[in-house]
Coordinates of C-alpha atoms and ligand atoms in Angstrom, one line a residue:
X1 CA 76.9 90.7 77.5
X2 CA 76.7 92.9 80.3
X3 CA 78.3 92.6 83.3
X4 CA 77.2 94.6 86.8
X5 CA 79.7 96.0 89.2
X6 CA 79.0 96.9 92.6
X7 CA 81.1 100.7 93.2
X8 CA 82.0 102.9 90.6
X9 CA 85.6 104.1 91.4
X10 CA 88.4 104.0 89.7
X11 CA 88.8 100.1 89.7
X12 CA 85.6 100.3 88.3
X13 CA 86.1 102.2 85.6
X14 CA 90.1 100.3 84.3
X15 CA 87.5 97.0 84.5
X16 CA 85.6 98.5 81.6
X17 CA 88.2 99.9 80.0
X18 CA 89.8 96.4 79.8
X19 CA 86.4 95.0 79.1
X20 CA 85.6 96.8 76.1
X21 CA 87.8 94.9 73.6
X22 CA 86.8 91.8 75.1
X23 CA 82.9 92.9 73.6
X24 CA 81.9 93.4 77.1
X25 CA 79.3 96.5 78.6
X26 CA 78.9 97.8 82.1
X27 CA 76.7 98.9 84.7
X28 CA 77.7 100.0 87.7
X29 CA 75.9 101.0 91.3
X30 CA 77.4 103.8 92.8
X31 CA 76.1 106.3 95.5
X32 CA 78.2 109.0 94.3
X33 CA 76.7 110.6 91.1
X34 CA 80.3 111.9 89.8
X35 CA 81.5 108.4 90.5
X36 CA 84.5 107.9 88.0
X37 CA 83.5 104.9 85.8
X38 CA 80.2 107.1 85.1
X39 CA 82.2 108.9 82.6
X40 CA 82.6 105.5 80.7
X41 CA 79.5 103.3 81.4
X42 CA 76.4 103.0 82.7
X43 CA 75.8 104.3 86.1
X44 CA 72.9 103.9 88.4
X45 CA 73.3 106.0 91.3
X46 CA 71.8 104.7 94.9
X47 CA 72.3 103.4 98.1
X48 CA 73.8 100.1 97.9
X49 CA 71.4 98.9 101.0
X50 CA 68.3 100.0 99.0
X51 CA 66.4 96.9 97.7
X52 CA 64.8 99.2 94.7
X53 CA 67.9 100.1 93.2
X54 CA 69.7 96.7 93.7
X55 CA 66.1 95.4 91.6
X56 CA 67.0 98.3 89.1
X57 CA 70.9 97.8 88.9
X58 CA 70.5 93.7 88.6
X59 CA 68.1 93.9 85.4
X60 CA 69.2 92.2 82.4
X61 CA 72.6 91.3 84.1
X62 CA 74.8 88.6 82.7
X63 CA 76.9 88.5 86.3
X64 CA 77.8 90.8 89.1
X65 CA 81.0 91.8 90.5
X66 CA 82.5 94.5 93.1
X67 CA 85.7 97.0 93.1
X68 CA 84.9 98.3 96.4
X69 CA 85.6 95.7 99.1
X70 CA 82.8 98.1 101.8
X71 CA 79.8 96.9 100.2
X72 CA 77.0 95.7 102.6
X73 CA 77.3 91.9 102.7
X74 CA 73.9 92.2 103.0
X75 CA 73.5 93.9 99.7
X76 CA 75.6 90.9 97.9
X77 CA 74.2 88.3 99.4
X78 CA 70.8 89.7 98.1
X79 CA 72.2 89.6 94.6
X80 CA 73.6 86.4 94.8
X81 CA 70.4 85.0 95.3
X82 CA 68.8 86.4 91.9
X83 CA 72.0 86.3 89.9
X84 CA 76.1 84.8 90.2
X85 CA 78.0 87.3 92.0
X86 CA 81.8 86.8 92.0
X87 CA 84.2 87.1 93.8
X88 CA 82.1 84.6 96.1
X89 CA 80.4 87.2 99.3
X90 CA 82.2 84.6 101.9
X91 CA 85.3 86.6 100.6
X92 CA 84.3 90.3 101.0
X93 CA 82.8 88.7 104.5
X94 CA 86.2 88.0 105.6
X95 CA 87.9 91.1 104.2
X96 CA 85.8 93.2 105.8
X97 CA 86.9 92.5 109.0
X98 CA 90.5 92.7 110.1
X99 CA 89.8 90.2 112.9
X100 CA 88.1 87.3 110.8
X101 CA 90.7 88.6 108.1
X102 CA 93.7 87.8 110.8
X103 CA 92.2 84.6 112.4
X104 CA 91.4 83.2 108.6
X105 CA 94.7 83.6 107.8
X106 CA 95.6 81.6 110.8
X107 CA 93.4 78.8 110.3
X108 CA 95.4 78.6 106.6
X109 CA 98.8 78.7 108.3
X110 CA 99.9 81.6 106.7
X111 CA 102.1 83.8 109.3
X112 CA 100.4 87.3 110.8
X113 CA 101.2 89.9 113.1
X114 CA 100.6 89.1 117.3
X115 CA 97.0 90.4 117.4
X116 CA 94.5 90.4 119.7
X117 CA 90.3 91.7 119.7
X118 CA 89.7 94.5 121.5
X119 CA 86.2 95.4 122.9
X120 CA 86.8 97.1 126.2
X121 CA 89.7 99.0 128.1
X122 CA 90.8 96.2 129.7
X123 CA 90.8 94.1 126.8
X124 CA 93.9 96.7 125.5
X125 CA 95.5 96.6 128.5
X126 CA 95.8 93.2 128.4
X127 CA 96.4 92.8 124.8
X128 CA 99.5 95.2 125.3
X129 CA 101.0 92.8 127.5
X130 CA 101.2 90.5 124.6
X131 CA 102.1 92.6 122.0
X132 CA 104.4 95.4 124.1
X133 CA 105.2 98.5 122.3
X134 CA 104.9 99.8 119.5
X135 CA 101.6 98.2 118.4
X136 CA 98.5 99.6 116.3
X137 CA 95.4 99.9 117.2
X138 CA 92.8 99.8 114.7
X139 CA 89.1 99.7 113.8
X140 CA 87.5 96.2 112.6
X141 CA 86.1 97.6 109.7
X142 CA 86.1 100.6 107.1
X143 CA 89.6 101.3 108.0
X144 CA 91.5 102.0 104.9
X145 CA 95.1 103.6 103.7
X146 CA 95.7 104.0 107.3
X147 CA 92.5 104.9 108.2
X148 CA 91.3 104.6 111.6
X149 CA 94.0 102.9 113.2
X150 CA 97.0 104.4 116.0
X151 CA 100.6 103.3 116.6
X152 CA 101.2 103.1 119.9
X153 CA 104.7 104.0 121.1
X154 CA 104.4 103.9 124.8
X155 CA 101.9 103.8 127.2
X156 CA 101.8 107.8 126.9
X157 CA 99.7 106.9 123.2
X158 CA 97.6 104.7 125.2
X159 CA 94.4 107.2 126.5
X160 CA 94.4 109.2 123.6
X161 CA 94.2 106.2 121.1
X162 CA 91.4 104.6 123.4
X163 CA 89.4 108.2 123.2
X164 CA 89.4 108.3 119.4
X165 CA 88.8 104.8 118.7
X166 CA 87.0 103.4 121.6
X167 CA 83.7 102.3 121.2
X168 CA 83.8 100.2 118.1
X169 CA 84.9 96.9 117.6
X170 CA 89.3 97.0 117.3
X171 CA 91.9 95.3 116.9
X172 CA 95.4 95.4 118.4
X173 CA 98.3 94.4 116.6
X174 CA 102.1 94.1 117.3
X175 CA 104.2 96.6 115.1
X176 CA 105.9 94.2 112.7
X177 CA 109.3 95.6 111.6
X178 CA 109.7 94.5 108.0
X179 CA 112.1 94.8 106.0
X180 CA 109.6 96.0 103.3
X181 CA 106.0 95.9 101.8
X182 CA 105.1 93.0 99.3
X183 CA 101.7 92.0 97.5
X184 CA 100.8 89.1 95.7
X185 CA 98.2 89.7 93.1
X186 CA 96.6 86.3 91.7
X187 CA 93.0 85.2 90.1
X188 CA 91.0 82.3 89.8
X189 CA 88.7 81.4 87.3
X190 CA 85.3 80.0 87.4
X191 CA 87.0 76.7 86.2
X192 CA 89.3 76.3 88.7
X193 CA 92.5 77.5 86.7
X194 CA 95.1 79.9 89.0
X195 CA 97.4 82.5 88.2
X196 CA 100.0 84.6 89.5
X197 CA 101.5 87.8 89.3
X198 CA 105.0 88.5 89.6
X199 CA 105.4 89.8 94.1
X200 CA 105.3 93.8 94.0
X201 CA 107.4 95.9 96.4
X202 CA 105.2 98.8 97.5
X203 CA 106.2 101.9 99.2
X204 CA 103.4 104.0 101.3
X205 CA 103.4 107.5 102.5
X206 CA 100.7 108.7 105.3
X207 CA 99.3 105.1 104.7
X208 CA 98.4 105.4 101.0
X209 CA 100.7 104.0 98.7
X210 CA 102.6 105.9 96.4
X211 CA 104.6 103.7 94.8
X212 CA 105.1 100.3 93.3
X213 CA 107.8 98.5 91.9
X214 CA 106.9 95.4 89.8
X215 CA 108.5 92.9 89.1
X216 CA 109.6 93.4 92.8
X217 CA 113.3 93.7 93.1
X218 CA 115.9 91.1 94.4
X219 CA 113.5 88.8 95.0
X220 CA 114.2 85.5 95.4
X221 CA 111.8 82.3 93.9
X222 CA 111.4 81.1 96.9
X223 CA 109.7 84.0 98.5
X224 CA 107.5 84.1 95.5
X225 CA 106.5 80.5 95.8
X226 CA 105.8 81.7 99.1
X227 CA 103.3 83.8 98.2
X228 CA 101.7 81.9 95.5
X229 CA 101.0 79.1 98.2
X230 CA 99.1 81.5 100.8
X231 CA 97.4 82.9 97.8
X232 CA 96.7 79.2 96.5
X233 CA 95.7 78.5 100.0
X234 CA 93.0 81.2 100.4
X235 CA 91.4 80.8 96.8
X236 CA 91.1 77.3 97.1
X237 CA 89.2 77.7 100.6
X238 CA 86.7 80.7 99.4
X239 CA 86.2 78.7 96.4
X240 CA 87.6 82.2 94.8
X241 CA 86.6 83.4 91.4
X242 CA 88.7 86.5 90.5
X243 CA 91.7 88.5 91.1
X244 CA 92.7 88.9 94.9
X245 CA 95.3 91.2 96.8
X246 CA 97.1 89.9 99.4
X247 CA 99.5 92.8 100.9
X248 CA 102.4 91.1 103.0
X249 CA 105.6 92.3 105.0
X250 CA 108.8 90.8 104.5
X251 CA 109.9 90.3 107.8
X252 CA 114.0 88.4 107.7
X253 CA 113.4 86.7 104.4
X254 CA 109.8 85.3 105.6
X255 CA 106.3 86.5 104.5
X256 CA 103.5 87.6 106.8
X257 CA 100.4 88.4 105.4
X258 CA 99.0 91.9 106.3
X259 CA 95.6 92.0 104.9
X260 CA 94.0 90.9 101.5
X261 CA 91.3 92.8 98.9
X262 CA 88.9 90.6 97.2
X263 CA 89.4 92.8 94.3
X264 CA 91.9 94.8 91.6
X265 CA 94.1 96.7 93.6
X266 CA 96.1 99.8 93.2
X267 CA 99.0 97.3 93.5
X268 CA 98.3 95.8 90.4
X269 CA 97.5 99.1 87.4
X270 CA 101.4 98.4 86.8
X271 CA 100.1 95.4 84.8
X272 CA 97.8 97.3 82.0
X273 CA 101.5 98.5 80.6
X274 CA 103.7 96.1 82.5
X275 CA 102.0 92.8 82.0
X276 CA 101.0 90.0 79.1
X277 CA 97.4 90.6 81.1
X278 CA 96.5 93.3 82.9
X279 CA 94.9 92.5 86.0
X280 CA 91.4 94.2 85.1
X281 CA 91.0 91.6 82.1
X282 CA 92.1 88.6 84.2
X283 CA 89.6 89.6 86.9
X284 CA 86.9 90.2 83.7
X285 CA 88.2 86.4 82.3
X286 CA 87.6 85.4 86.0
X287 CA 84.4 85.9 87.0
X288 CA 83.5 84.8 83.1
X289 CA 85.0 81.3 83.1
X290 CA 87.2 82.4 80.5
X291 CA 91.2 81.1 79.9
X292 CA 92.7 83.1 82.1
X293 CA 95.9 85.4 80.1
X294 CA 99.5 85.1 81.1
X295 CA 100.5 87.2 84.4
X296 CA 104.7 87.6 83.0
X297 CA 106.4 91.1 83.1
X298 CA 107.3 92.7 80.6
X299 CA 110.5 94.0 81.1
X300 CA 110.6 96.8 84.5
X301 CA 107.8 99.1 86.0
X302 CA 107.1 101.1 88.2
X303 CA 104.0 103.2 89.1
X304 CA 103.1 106.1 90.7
X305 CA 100.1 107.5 92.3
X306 CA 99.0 111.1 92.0
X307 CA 97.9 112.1 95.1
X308 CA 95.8 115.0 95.3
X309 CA 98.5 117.0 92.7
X310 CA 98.0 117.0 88.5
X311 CA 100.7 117.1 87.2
X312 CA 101.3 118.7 83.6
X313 CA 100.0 116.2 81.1
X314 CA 103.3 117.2 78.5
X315 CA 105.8 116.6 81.0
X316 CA 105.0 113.3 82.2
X317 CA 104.1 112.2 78.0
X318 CA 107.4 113.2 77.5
X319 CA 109.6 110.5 79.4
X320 CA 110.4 108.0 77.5
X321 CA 107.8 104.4 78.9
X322 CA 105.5 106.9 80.7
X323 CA 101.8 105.9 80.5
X324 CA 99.7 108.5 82.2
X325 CA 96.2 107.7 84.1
X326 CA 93.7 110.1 84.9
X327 CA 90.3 108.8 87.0
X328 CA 88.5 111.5 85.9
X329 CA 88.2 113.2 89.6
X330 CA 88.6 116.6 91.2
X331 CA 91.6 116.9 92.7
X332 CA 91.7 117.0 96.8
X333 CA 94.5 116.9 99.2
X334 CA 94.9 113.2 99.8
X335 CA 92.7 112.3 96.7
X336 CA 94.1 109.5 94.7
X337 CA 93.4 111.0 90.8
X338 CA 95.3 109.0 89.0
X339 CA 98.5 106.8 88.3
X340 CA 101.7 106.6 86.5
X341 CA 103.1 103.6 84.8
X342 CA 106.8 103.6 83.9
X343 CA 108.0 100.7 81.9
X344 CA 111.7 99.8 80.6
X345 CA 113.2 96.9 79.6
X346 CA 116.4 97.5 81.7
X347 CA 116.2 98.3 85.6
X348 CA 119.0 101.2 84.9
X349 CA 116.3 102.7 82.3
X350 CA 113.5 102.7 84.8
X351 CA 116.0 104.0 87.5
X352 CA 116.5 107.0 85.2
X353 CA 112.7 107.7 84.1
X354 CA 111.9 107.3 88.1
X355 CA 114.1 110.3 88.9
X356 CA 112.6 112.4 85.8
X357 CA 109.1 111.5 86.9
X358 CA 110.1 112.7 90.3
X359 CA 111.2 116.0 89.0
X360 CA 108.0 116.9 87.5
X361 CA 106.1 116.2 90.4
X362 CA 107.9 118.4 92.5
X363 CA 107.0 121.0 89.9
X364 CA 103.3 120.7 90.5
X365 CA 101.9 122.3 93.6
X366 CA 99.8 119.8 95.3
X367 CA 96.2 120.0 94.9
X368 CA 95.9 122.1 91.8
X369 CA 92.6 123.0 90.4
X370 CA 91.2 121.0 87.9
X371 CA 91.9 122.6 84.7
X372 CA 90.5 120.3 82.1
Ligands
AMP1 P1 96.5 98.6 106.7 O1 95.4 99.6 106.7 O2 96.3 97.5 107.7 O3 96.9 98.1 105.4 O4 97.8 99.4 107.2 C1 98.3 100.5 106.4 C2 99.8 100.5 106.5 O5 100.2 100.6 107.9 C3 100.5 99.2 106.0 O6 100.7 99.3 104.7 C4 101.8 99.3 106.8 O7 102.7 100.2 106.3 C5 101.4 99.8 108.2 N1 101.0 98.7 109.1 C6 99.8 98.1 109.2 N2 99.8 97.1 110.1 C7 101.1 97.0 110.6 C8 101.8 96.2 111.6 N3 101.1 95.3 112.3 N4 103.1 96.5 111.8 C9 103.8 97.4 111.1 N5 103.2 98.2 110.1 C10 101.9 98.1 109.9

């Protein structure tokens, strides 16, 4: 059985690797030639809006599914006309754009941010009013790990934020001050059956996150059943089929949902160590129909990006519950080439491999040449 995915990153290329066992194979459309899961399936390489290679990457399909959350909607919905796509394209419709994101949530009755759309000049101005300062501005679309988006402190940040960003379709939002950064990762099979992950605390630096902490510490049930509900709440009205992201802020013991990804997320590799499931076959069970797995810990983790550094393979093999990573990608200042999982049964054991782990990155120089 082969299954298509739309986006050959790193996502991409964890879903086969869970797959395998499972008897599965792999295509995937990608229109980066050195695209990571190329070095472990099938890749066709082409532009995603290019009816041809959609015609060429669909053959002999079983189903089709995405890792990359910027694929054309027109693309999918092309697709999902010949063959199933999952999860459903109403999803990445939504996801794609931070307003119908915002407002969706809304509709659900799951707490945001103050926003506001933002066309013109004077659409800011007034939105400001609203939101006072700080507040972000950011683009509608393609905006990722703090991509294309401002924080505006005063009005000083005003002018300059409206040259860069003007233009486009934005949106303003008041600066939240959380407490800290939550995600609730959950999937939905065919059938109807849910699941949930345990909430993950996530730390970000420069907008990319560098670390997560799963299951999330001090966490009350109540914040979890929280988030289960929202989650519940948004599967159930995309008639989802798969794993989805929602990222929150914990704002005085309340949730408020940030944004969601209508696919595996970086939030989730803890659970390929860290989990009964990992993620990547729960999305695979997903979009199958099959039982979905059980989404318990297993004891403590914690994982760690590697951002545009490599660090020496030896050292990190050597800390005791250290599972290393690699995508397979050049490194680049900024680059995100692979991840760390710590696991330890006791929080005090992961405490101590944390500040090991820390140690050897500050050995290695960021962006080091690729030497294997
Ligand atoms: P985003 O691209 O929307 O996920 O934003 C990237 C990061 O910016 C988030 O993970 C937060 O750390 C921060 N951020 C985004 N929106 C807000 C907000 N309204 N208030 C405070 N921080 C925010």
């Amino acid at each position: 059985m082969q299954i298509g995915v739309l986006g050959g990153g790193q996502l991409g290329r964890m879903l086969a690797l869970a797959g395998y066992p499972l008897g599965l194979r792999f295509r995937f459309l990608d229109p980066v030639a050195e695209a990571p899961a190329g070095q472990v399936a099938g890749l066709v390489v082409g532009d995603y809006a290019d009816e041809t290679v959609l015609e060429r990457f669909a053959e002999g399909l079983e189903l089709i599914t995405y890792e990359f959350e910027n694929v054309p909607v027109g693309a999918v919905t092309w697709l999902a006309e010949r063959l199933s796509v999952y999860p459903p394209p109403a999803a990445l419709e939504v996801a794609q754009d931070r307003l119908a994101e915002k407002t969706f949530f809304q509709g659900l009755g799951i707490p945001t941010p103050l926003f506001y759309a933002v066309q013109t000049h004077n659409d800011l101005l007034d939105g400001l009013e609203r939101t006072g300062y700080p507040a972000l501005l950011k683009t509608r679309r393609l905006g990722y790990d703090g991509k294309g988006q401002k924080l505006l402190r005063s009005q000083a940040d005003v002018e300059p934020a409206w040259a860069q960003l003007g233009g486009q379709p934005l949106i303003l939002e008041a600066f939240v001050p959380f407490e800290r950064e939550l995600s609730i990762l959950s999937v939905r099979s065919r059938s109807g059956q849910v699941a949930f992950y345990p909430l993950v605390e996530n730390h970000h630096t420069g907008g990319i996150l560098r670390k997560s902490l799963a299951p999330a510490p001090a966490t009350p049930a109540r914040l979890q059943h929280e988030a289960e509900s929202m989650a519940f709440r948004v599967m159930e009205k995309l008639d989802y089929v798969g794993v989805l992201a929602i990222e929150l802020f914990e704002v005085e013991g309340t949730l408020w949902a940030n944004e969601m990804a209508p696919r595996v997320h970086n939030s989730g590799h803890w659970t390929i160590e860290g989990a009964e499931t990992s993620q990547f076959e729960n999305h695979l069970r997903a979009v199958l129909g099959w039982p979905l797995g059980a989404t318990e810990a297993r004891g403590h983790s914690a994982m760690l990006n590697l951002i545009g550094q490599r660090p020496n393979t030896a050292r990190v093999l050597e800390i005791p519950g250290a599972h290393l990573h690699w995508y397979g990608k050049a490194v680049r200042p900024g680059r995100k080439v692979g991840h760390i999982t710590l696991r330890a049964a006791a929080l005090d054991d992961l405490e101590a491999g944390l500040k090991k782990l820390e140690a050897v990155l500050a050995e290695t120089p960021a962006a080091a040449p690729l030497t294997d």
